[in-house]
GROMACS .gro file of C-alpha atoms in nm:
model
  338
    1MET     CA    1   3.982   2.160   0.511
    2THR     CA    2   3.689   2.389   0.579
    3ILE     CA    3   3.607   2.439   0.948
    4ARG     CA    4   3.228   2.449   0.984
    5TRP     CA    5   3.085   2.626   1.289
    6GLY     CA    6   2.757   2.558   1.464
    7ILE     CA    7   2.616   2.837   1.681
    8VAL     CA    8   2.452   2.723   2.004
    9THR     CA    9   2.181   2.970   2.111
   10ALA     CA   10   2.078   3.299   1.952
   11ALA     CA   11   2.201   3.507   2.247
   12LYS     CA   12   2.350   3.856   2.223
   13ILE     CA   13   2.706   3.728   2.252
   14CYS     CA   14   2.635   3.484   1.967
   15ASN     CA   15   2.516   3.775   1.755
   16ASP     CA   16   2.843   3.955   1.822
   17PHE     CA   17   3.055   3.646   1.758
   18VAL     CA   18   2.889   3.573   1.424
   19ASN     CA   19   2.894   3.938   1.320
   20ALA     CA   20   3.266   3.963   1.400
   21PHE     CA   21   3.331   3.639   1.213
   22ASN     CA   22   3.131   3.722   0.903
   23THR     CA   23   3.276   4.069   0.857
   24TYR     CA   24   3.641   3.976   0.908
   25PRO     CA   25   3.815   3.980   0.569
   26ASN     CA   26   4.091   3.726   0.639
   27LYS     CA   27   3.930   3.439   0.828
   28GLY     CA   28   4.053   3.173   0.592
   29ASP     CA   29   3.882   2.843   0.521
   30GLN     CA   30   3.603   2.843   0.779
   31VAL     CA   31   3.230   2.912   0.767
   32ILE     CA   32   2.928   2.936   0.995
   33ALA     CA   33   2.708   2.651   0.880
   34ALA     CA   34   2.421   2.620   1.127
   35VAL     CA   35   2.247   2.757   1.435
   36ALA     CA   36   2.017   2.610   1.700
   37ALA     CA   37   1.814   2.766   1.981
   38ARG     CA   38   1.547   2.646   2.222
   39ASP     CA   39   1.303   2.873   2.038
   40ARG     CA   40   1.312   2.785   1.668
   41SER     CA   41   1.167   3.121   1.565
   42LYS     CA   42   1.459   3.297   1.732
   43ALA     CA   43   1.703   3.066   1.557
   44GLU     CA   44   1.536   3.133   1.222
   45SER     CA   45   1.548   3.507   1.277
   46PHE     CA   46   1.914   3.480   1.379
   47ALA     CA   47   1.993   3.274   1.070
   48LYS     CA   48   1.820   3.525   0.844
   49THR     CA   49   2.010   3.817   0.996
   50HIS     CA   50   2.346   3.646   0.958
   51ASN     CA   51   2.286   3.442   0.640
   52ILE     CA   52   2.332   3.106   0.813
   53PRO     CA   53   2.218   2.825   0.584
   54LYS     CA   54   2.078   2.572   0.834
   55VAL     CA   55   1.856   2.595   1.141
   56TYR     CA   56   1.810   2.308   1.386
   57ASP     CA   57   1.511   2.243   1.612
   58SER     CA   58   1.723   2.141   1.909
   59TYR     CA   59   2.075   2.140   2.043
   60GLU     CA   60   2.069   1.762   2.032
   61ALA     CA   61   1.993   1.766   1.659
   62LEU     CA   62   2.273   2.013   1.592
   63ALA     CA   63   2.517   1.809   1.800
   64ALA     CA   64   2.428   1.490   1.611
   65SER     CA   65   2.443   1.650   1.266
   66LYS     CA   66   2.721   1.602   1.014
   67ASP     CA   67   2.700   1.967   0.910
   68ILE     CA   68   2.936   2.112   1.171
   69ASP     CA   69   3.283   2.049   1.309
   70VAL     CA   70   3.293   2.287   1.604
   71ALA     CA   71   3.030   2.441   1.831
   72TYR     CA   72   3.036   2.792   1.971
   73ILE     CA   73   2.833   2.793   2.295
   74GLY     CA   74   2.695   3.128   2.410
   75SER     CA   75   2.429   3.018   2.661
   76LEU     CA   76   2.384   3.129   3.020
   77ILE     CA   77   2.652   2.997   3.256
   78PRO     CA   78   2.441   2.721   3.422
   79TYR     CA   79   2.400   2.550   3.082
   80HIS     CA   80   2.764   2.558   2.973
   81TYR     CA   81   2.854   2.220   3.116
   82GLU     CA   82   2.563   2.020   2.979
   83LEU     CA   83   2.586   2.178   2.635
   84ALA     CA   84   2.963   2.141   2.607
   85ARG     CA   85   2.936   1.780   2.715
   86LEU     CA   86   2.660   1.718   2.460
   87PHE     CA   87   2.870   1.841   2.170
   88LEU     CA   88   3.192   1.675   2.287
   89SER     CA   89   3.003   1.347   2.326
   90ASN     CA   90   2.887   1.382   1.967
   91GLY     CA   91   3.237   1.426   1.831
   92LYS     CA   92   3.233   1.804   1.795
   93HIS     CA   93   3.505   2.047   1.897
   94VAL     CA   94   3.390   2.315   2.142
   95LEU     CA   95   3.451   2.683   2.204
   96CYS     CA   96   3.245   2.772   2.511
   97GLU     CA   97   3.187   3.117   2.651
   98LYS     CA   98   3.351   3.212   2.975
   99PRO     CA   99   3.339   3.104   3.248
  100LEU     CA  100   3.371   2.755   3.105
  101CYS     CA  101   3.159   2.610   3.388
  102GLN     CA  102   3.013   2.703   3.726
  103THR     CA  103   3.240   2.471   3.920
  104TYR     CA  104   3.589   2.326   3.904
  105LYS     CA  105   3.454   1.971   3.895
  106GLN     CA  106   3.260   2.049   3.578
  107VAL     CA  107   3.565   2.200   3.409
  108GLU     CA  108   3.770   1.897   3.506
  109SER     CA  109   3.502   1.667   3.363
  110LEU     CA  110   3.496   1.848   3.028
  111VAL     CA  111   3.873   1.851   2.998
  112LYS     CA  112   3.884   1.475   3.060
  113LEU     CA  113   3.614   1.414   2.798
  114ALA     CA  114   3.779   1.635   2.536
  115ARG     CA  115   4.116   1.466   2.585
  116LYS     CA  116   3.960   1.119   2.582
  117ASN     CA  117   3.781   1.190   2.254
  118ASN     CA  118   4.078   1.380   2.107
  119LEU     CA  119   3.865   1.691   2.057
  120PHE     CA  120   3.953   2.057   2.084
  121LEU     CA  121   3.807   2.242   2.384
  122MET     CA  122   3.864   2.603   2.479
  123GLU     CA  123   3.712   2.853   2.718
  124ALA     CA  124   3.631   3.163   2.514
  125VAL     CA  125   3.861   3.406   2.691
  126TRP     CA  126   3.891   3.625   2.383
  127SER     CA  127   4.121   3.867   2.566
  128ARG     CA  128   4.412   3.626   2.522
  129PHE     CA  129   4.402   3.670   2.144
  130SER     CA  130   4.376   4.047   2.125
  131PRO     CA  131   4.665   4.222   1.946
  132SER     CA  132   4.712   4.445   2.251
  133TYR     CA  133   4.762   4.147   2.486
  134ILE     CA  134   5.011   3.994   2.245
  135ALA     CA  135   5.197   4.327   2.225
  136LEU     CA  136   5.197   4.352   2.606
  137GLU     CA  137   5.341   4.004   2.635
  138LYS     CA  138   5.618   4.097   2.389
  139GLU     CA  139   5.691   4.406   2.598
  140ILE     CA  140   5.727   4.194   2.910
  141ASN     CA  141   5.939   3.930   2.737
  142SER     CA  142   6.168   4.200   2.598
  143GLY     CA  143   6.273   4.289   2.952
  144LYS     CA  144   6.165   4.652   2.925
  145LEU     CA  145   5.956   4.621   3.243
  146GLY     CA  146   6.224   4.429   3.429
  147ASP     CA  147   6.098   4.166   3.671
  148VAL     CA  148   5.720   4.199   3.691
  149GLN     CA  149   5.618   4.236   4.054
  150PHE     CA  150   5.270   4.388   4.060
  151VAL     CA  151   4.946   4.375   3.862
  152GLU     CA  152   4.644   4.595   3.925
  153VAL     CA  153   4.309   4.546   3.753
  154ASN     CA  154   3.992   4.749   3.800
  155PHE     CA  155   3.677   4.630   3.630
  156GLY     CA  156   3.344   4.784   3.714
  157VAL     CA  157   3.026   4.819   3.509
  158PRO     CA  158   2.674   4.897   3.644
  159ILE     CA  159   2.503   4.567   3.557
  160ASP     CA  160   2.376   4.442   3.893
  161ASP     CA  161   2.014   4.487   3.782
  162ILE     CA  162   2.054   4.234   3.499
  163ASP     CA  163   1.910   3.892   3.585
  164ARG     CA  164   2.214   3.695   3.474
  165ILE     CA  165   2.415   3.892   3.731
  166ARG     CA  166   2.177   3.926   4.023
  167LEU     CA  167   1.996   3.589   4.031
  168LYS     CA  168   2.171   3.283   4.165
  169GLU     CA  169   1.960   3.041   3.957
  170MET     CA  170   2.090   3.212   3.642
  171GLY     CA  171   2.449   3.177   3.756
  172GLY     CA  172   2.464   3.531   3.888
  173SER     CA  173   2.798   3.642   4.030
  174ALA     CA  174   3.026   3.936   3.965
  175ILE     CA  175   3.338   3.721   4.001
  176MET     CA  176   3.203   3.467   3.752
  177ASP     CA  177   3.064   3.710   3.495
  178ILE     CA  178   3.317   3.992   3.479
  179GLY     CA  179   3.568   3.896   3.749
  180ILE     CA  180   3.700   3.615   3.533
  181TYR     CA  181   3.855   3.880   3.309
  182ALA     CA  182   4.055   4.014   3.602
  183LEU     CA  183   4.156   3.668   3.722
  184GLN     CA  184   4.268   3.557   3.378
  185PHE     CA  185   4.469   3.877   3.331
  186ALA     CA  186   4.671   3.810   3.646
  187GLN     CA  187   4.729   3.454   3.530
  188TYR     CA  188   4.822   3.570   3.181
  189ILE     CA  189   5.091   3.794   3.325
  190PHE     CA  190   5.234   3.574   3.600
  191LYS     CA  191   5.180   3.234   3.437
  192ASP     CA  192   5.195   3.071   3.779
  193LYS     CA  193   4.953   2.950   4.045
  194PRO     CA  194   4.898   3.187   4.338
  195ILE     CA  195   5.028   3.069   4.674
  196LYS     CA  196   4.759   3.266   4.858
  197VAL     CA  197   4.414   3.402   4.771
  198THR     CA  198   4.241   3.669   4.980
  199ALA     CA  199   3.895   3.789   4.886
  200VAL     CA  200   3.627   4.013   5.031
  201GLY     CA  201   3.295   4.102   4.874
  202GLU     CA  202   2.939   4.212   4.916
  203LEU     CA  203   2.630   4.005   4.844
  204ASN     CA  204   2.285   4.108   4.726
  205GLU     CA  205   1.955   3.980   4.865
  206HIS     CA  206   1.987   3.665   4.650
  207GLY     CA  207   2.323   3.568   4.795
  208VAL     CA  208   2.511   3.677   4.484
  209ASP     CA  209   2.830   3.884   4.494
  210THR     CA  210   2.802   4.228   4.334
  211MET     CA  211   3.150   4.348   4.423
  212ASP     CA  212   3.477   4.174   4.506
  213THR     CA  213   3.833   4.268   4.590
  214VAL     CA  214   4.078   3.986   4.534
  215ILE     CA  215   4.447   3.975   4.626
  216LEU     CA  216   4.653   3.704   4.461
  217ASP     CA  217   4.996   3.645   4.613
  218TYR     CA  218   5.256   3.465   4.404
  219SER     CA  219   5.601   3.335   4.488
  220GLY     CA  220   5.883   3.587   4.512
  221GLY     CA  221   5.665   3.861   4.658
  222ARG     CA  222   5.465   3.912   4.339
  223ARG     CA  223   5.108   4.029   4.382
  224ALA     CA  224   4.790   4.106   4.186
  225VAL     CA  225   4.513   4.328   4.324
  226LEU     CA  226   4.181   4.294   4.146
  227ASN     CA  227   3.875   4.513   4.203
  228ILE     CA  228   3.549   4.392   4.052
  229HIS     CA  229   3.225   4.590   4.076
  230ALA     CA  230   2.886   4.525   3.922
  231ARG     CA  231   2.723   4.841   4.057
  232ILE     CA  232   2.947   5.124   3.938
  233LYS     CA  233   3.189   5.196   3.657
  234LEU     CA  234   3.557   5.182   3.746
  235THR     CA  235   3.857   5.291   3.540
  236ASN     CA  236   3.866   4.948   3.375
  237ASN     CA  237   4.240   4.961   3.310
  238ALA     CA  238   4.499   4.694   3.384
  239THR     CA  239   4.853   4.791   3.482
  240VAL     CA  240   5.163   4.574   3.493
  241THR     CA  241   5.456   4.704   3.699
  242GLY     CA  242   5.809   4.570   3.699
  243THR     CA  243   6.144   4.670   3.843
  244LYS     CA  244   6.221   4.885   3.536
  245GLY     CA  245   5.886   5.022   3.428
  246GLN     CA  246   5.512   4.999   3.386
  247ALA     CA  247   5.271   4.920   3.101
  248THR     CA  248   4.895   4.972   3.089
  249VAL     CA  249   4.616   4.838   2.873
  250GLU     CA  250   4.335   5.090   2.875
  251ASP     CA  251   3.957   5.072   2.910
  252PRO     CA  252   3.817   4.824   2.826
  253PHE     CA  253   4.114   4.622   2.952
  254HIS     CA  254   3.942   4.289   2.875
  255PHE     CA  255   3.978   4.368   2.504
  256PRO     CA  256   4.172   4.694   2.484
  257LEU     CA  257   4.248   4.893   2.174
  258THR     CA  258   4.523   5.095   2.344
  259LEU     CA  259   4.849   4.991   2.509
  260ILE     CA  260   5.072   5.240   2.690
  261HIS     CA  261   5.425   5.106   2.672
  262ALA     CA  262   5.692   5.142   2.940
  263ASP     CA  263   5.856   5.427   2.747
  264GLY     CA  264   5.526   5.618   2.731
  265ASN     CA  265   5.460   5.534   2.369
  266VAL     CA  266   5.090   5.480   2.300
  267GLU     CA  267   5.007   5.200   2.057
  268ARG     CA  268   4.656   5.155   1.914
  269PHE     CA  269   4.498   4.847   1.762
  270PRO     CA  270   4.194   4.927   1.545
  271LEU     CA  271   3.928   4.663   1.473
  272HIS     CA  272   3.756   4.583   1.146
  273GLU     CA  273   3.417   4.743   1.084
  274SER     CA  274   3.070   4.595   1.044
  275LYS     CA  275   2.740   4.720   0.909
  276LEU     CA  276   2.547   4.536   1.181
  277PRO     CA  277   2.549   4.666   1.540
  278TYR     CA  278   2.722   4.493   1.831
  279TYR     CA  279   2.580   4.451   2.180
  280PHE     CA  280   2.914   4.464   2.362
  281ASP     CA  281   3.229   4.679   2.344
  282ASN     CA  282   3.491   4.586   2.085
  283SER     CA  283   3.312   4.264   1.990
  284ALA     CA  284   3.474   4.269   1.648
  285GLY     CA  285   3.772   4.124   1.834
  286LEU     CA  286   3.584   3.800   1.895
  287VAL     CA  287   3.701   3.684   1.555
  288TYR     CA  288   4.056   3.635   1.685
  289GLU     CA  289   3.952   3.347   1.910
  290ALA     CA  290   3.772   3.187   1.615
  291MET     CA  291   4.093   3.215   1.414
  292GLU     CA  292   4.283   3.044   1.695
  293VAL     CA  293   4.030   2.761   1.719
  294ALA     CA  294   4.052   2.693   1.347
  295ARG     CA  295   4.433   2.703   1.359
  296CYS     CA  296   4.446   2.456   1.647
  297ILE     CA  297   4.193   2.215   1.495
  298LYS     CA  298   4.382   2.208   1.165
  299ALA     CA  299   4.703   2.142   1.360
  300GLY     CA  300   4.542   1.850   1.545
  301LEU     CA  301   4.560   2.018   1.886
  302VAL     CA  302   4.309   1.958   2.167
  303GLU     CA  303   4.390   2.289   2.339
  304SER     CA  304   4.529   2.630   2.257
  305PRO     CA  305   4.875   2.716   2.389
  306ARG     CA  306   4.745   3.068   2.465
  307MET     CA  307   4.439   2.944   2.659
  308THR     CA  308   4.517   2.596   2.781
  309HIS     CA  309   4.307   2.346   2.971
  310GLU     CA  310   4.529   2.408   3.272
  311ASP     CA  311   4.455   2.780   3.243
  312SER     CA  312   4.083   2.707   3.264
  313LEU     CA  313   4.130   2.467   3.554
  314THR     CA  314   4.337   2.723   3.747
  315ILE     CA  315   4.092   3.005   3.682
  316SER     CA  316   3.802   2.782   3.787
  317ARG     CA  317   3.982   2.698   4.114
  318LEU     CA  318   4.029   3.069   4.177
  319GLU     CA  319   3.663   3.146   4.105
  320LEU     CA  320   3.559   2.876   4.349
  321GLU     CA  321   3.798   3.000   4.619
  322VAL     CA  322   3.678   3.359   4.582
  323ARG     CA  323   3.315   3.248   4.602
  324LYS     CA  324   3.389   3.046   4.916
  325GLN     CA  325   3.556   3.340   5.086
  326VAL     CA  326   3.282   3.590   5.001
  327GLY     CA  327   3.000   3.342   5.072
  328VAL     CA  328   2.851   3.252   4.733
  329HIS     CA  329   2.738   2.891   4.704
  330PHE     CA  330   2.570   2.726   4.405
  331ASP     CA  331   2.372   2.402   4.439
  332VAL     CA  332   2.591   2.253   4.168
  333ASP     CA  333   2.894   2.294   4.396
  334ASP     CA  334   2.776   1.987   4.589
  335LYS     CA  335   2.744   1.758   4.285
  336GLU     CA  336   2.989   1.515   4.133
  337PHE     CA  337   3.063   1.484   3.763
  338PRO     CA  338   3.213   1.200   3.558
   0.00000   0.00000   0.00000
C-alpha cells in the first residue's frame, strides 16, 4: 500500500517538509504525488524543484482528486481549519502544521469530523518524533531522573517583525507560533492536564503578544515555567528535573540534536543530508512525522499515540487560556463550529 501525499501550499515549511521527505533514504512505501497553491505558477515552480508529478489549480481540486491519500497543510494559521476540513470532508487523511487551529472550538470540530469519517488527523508537532525526545522519554521512564518535578523551557527568536507574527489578521501571536513548542514540551513530559495556568505577556501595537511567561502547575507540586520571546534570542534549551537528576535537550529544543543525560553523558542525533537548502533549523527531522503518519494510516489508526487528538485539544485549551490572560483576542474566538 503506497501512501500518496498531497502538499497544500508552496510555503517555506512545505519546501522543508518535501525536501526532508525526498532525501530520506528509508521512508518506505510512500510518495509525494501532487501539490496545489493559490498561485498556480508557484505550485508549478515548487513541483519542478521537488520533482512532484502533478499540480492542481486549487485546493478544492486537490482535495477531490483520487491521486492522494493524505494532505500535508502548511498554510498560515488562519487557514488551517478550513483547509483541514476541506480535505477531511473529501475523504483524505490530514497532517496539519501547528498550531492545528486558532481556537479550541475549531480543533474540537476537526477531531469530531476525522473520527466520524474514520480518517487520520494529526497536528504536525514534529518534536514528538525526534530521536532526542524519544531518548529523553526513555531516560525518564528508566527512573534515572527520579520523580520529575520541574520543567523549564526558554524559547526566543527575533521574529517580531515578520507579518505572520506581528499582525493579528495573519494569526500573529508568539504563544501560537513558537509558544506551542514550549506548551507541548511540558505536556510531553508531564502527560497530565495542568490544574492552574498563570500567564503574563506584552502586546505590540496590533494587540498581538510578542513575549509570554507561562507557569503551568500540575498535581503533586509539579511545575513548568515557560519563557517565550519573539524579540530576542534566548538559550532555547529545555530542562527536565527530577528528584534524582536532570536532563537537558539543547538548542534548538523544539527539534534538538543533543541530549545531556542525567549522568552527564552527551548524546547526539545527526540528521540526513540534502543537496537543497532548508529555511528552518533541523528541518530534515520533519521526515519523522511523515513516517509516523504513514505507519498510523497503514495500521488503520485515526490518531498517533505520540501526538493524540487529546494532546491537540489540551494544547489548544492552553493556548486559549494564555491568550485570554495576556489579552489577545481573535475574531474567530467568538464563532461556533460544527
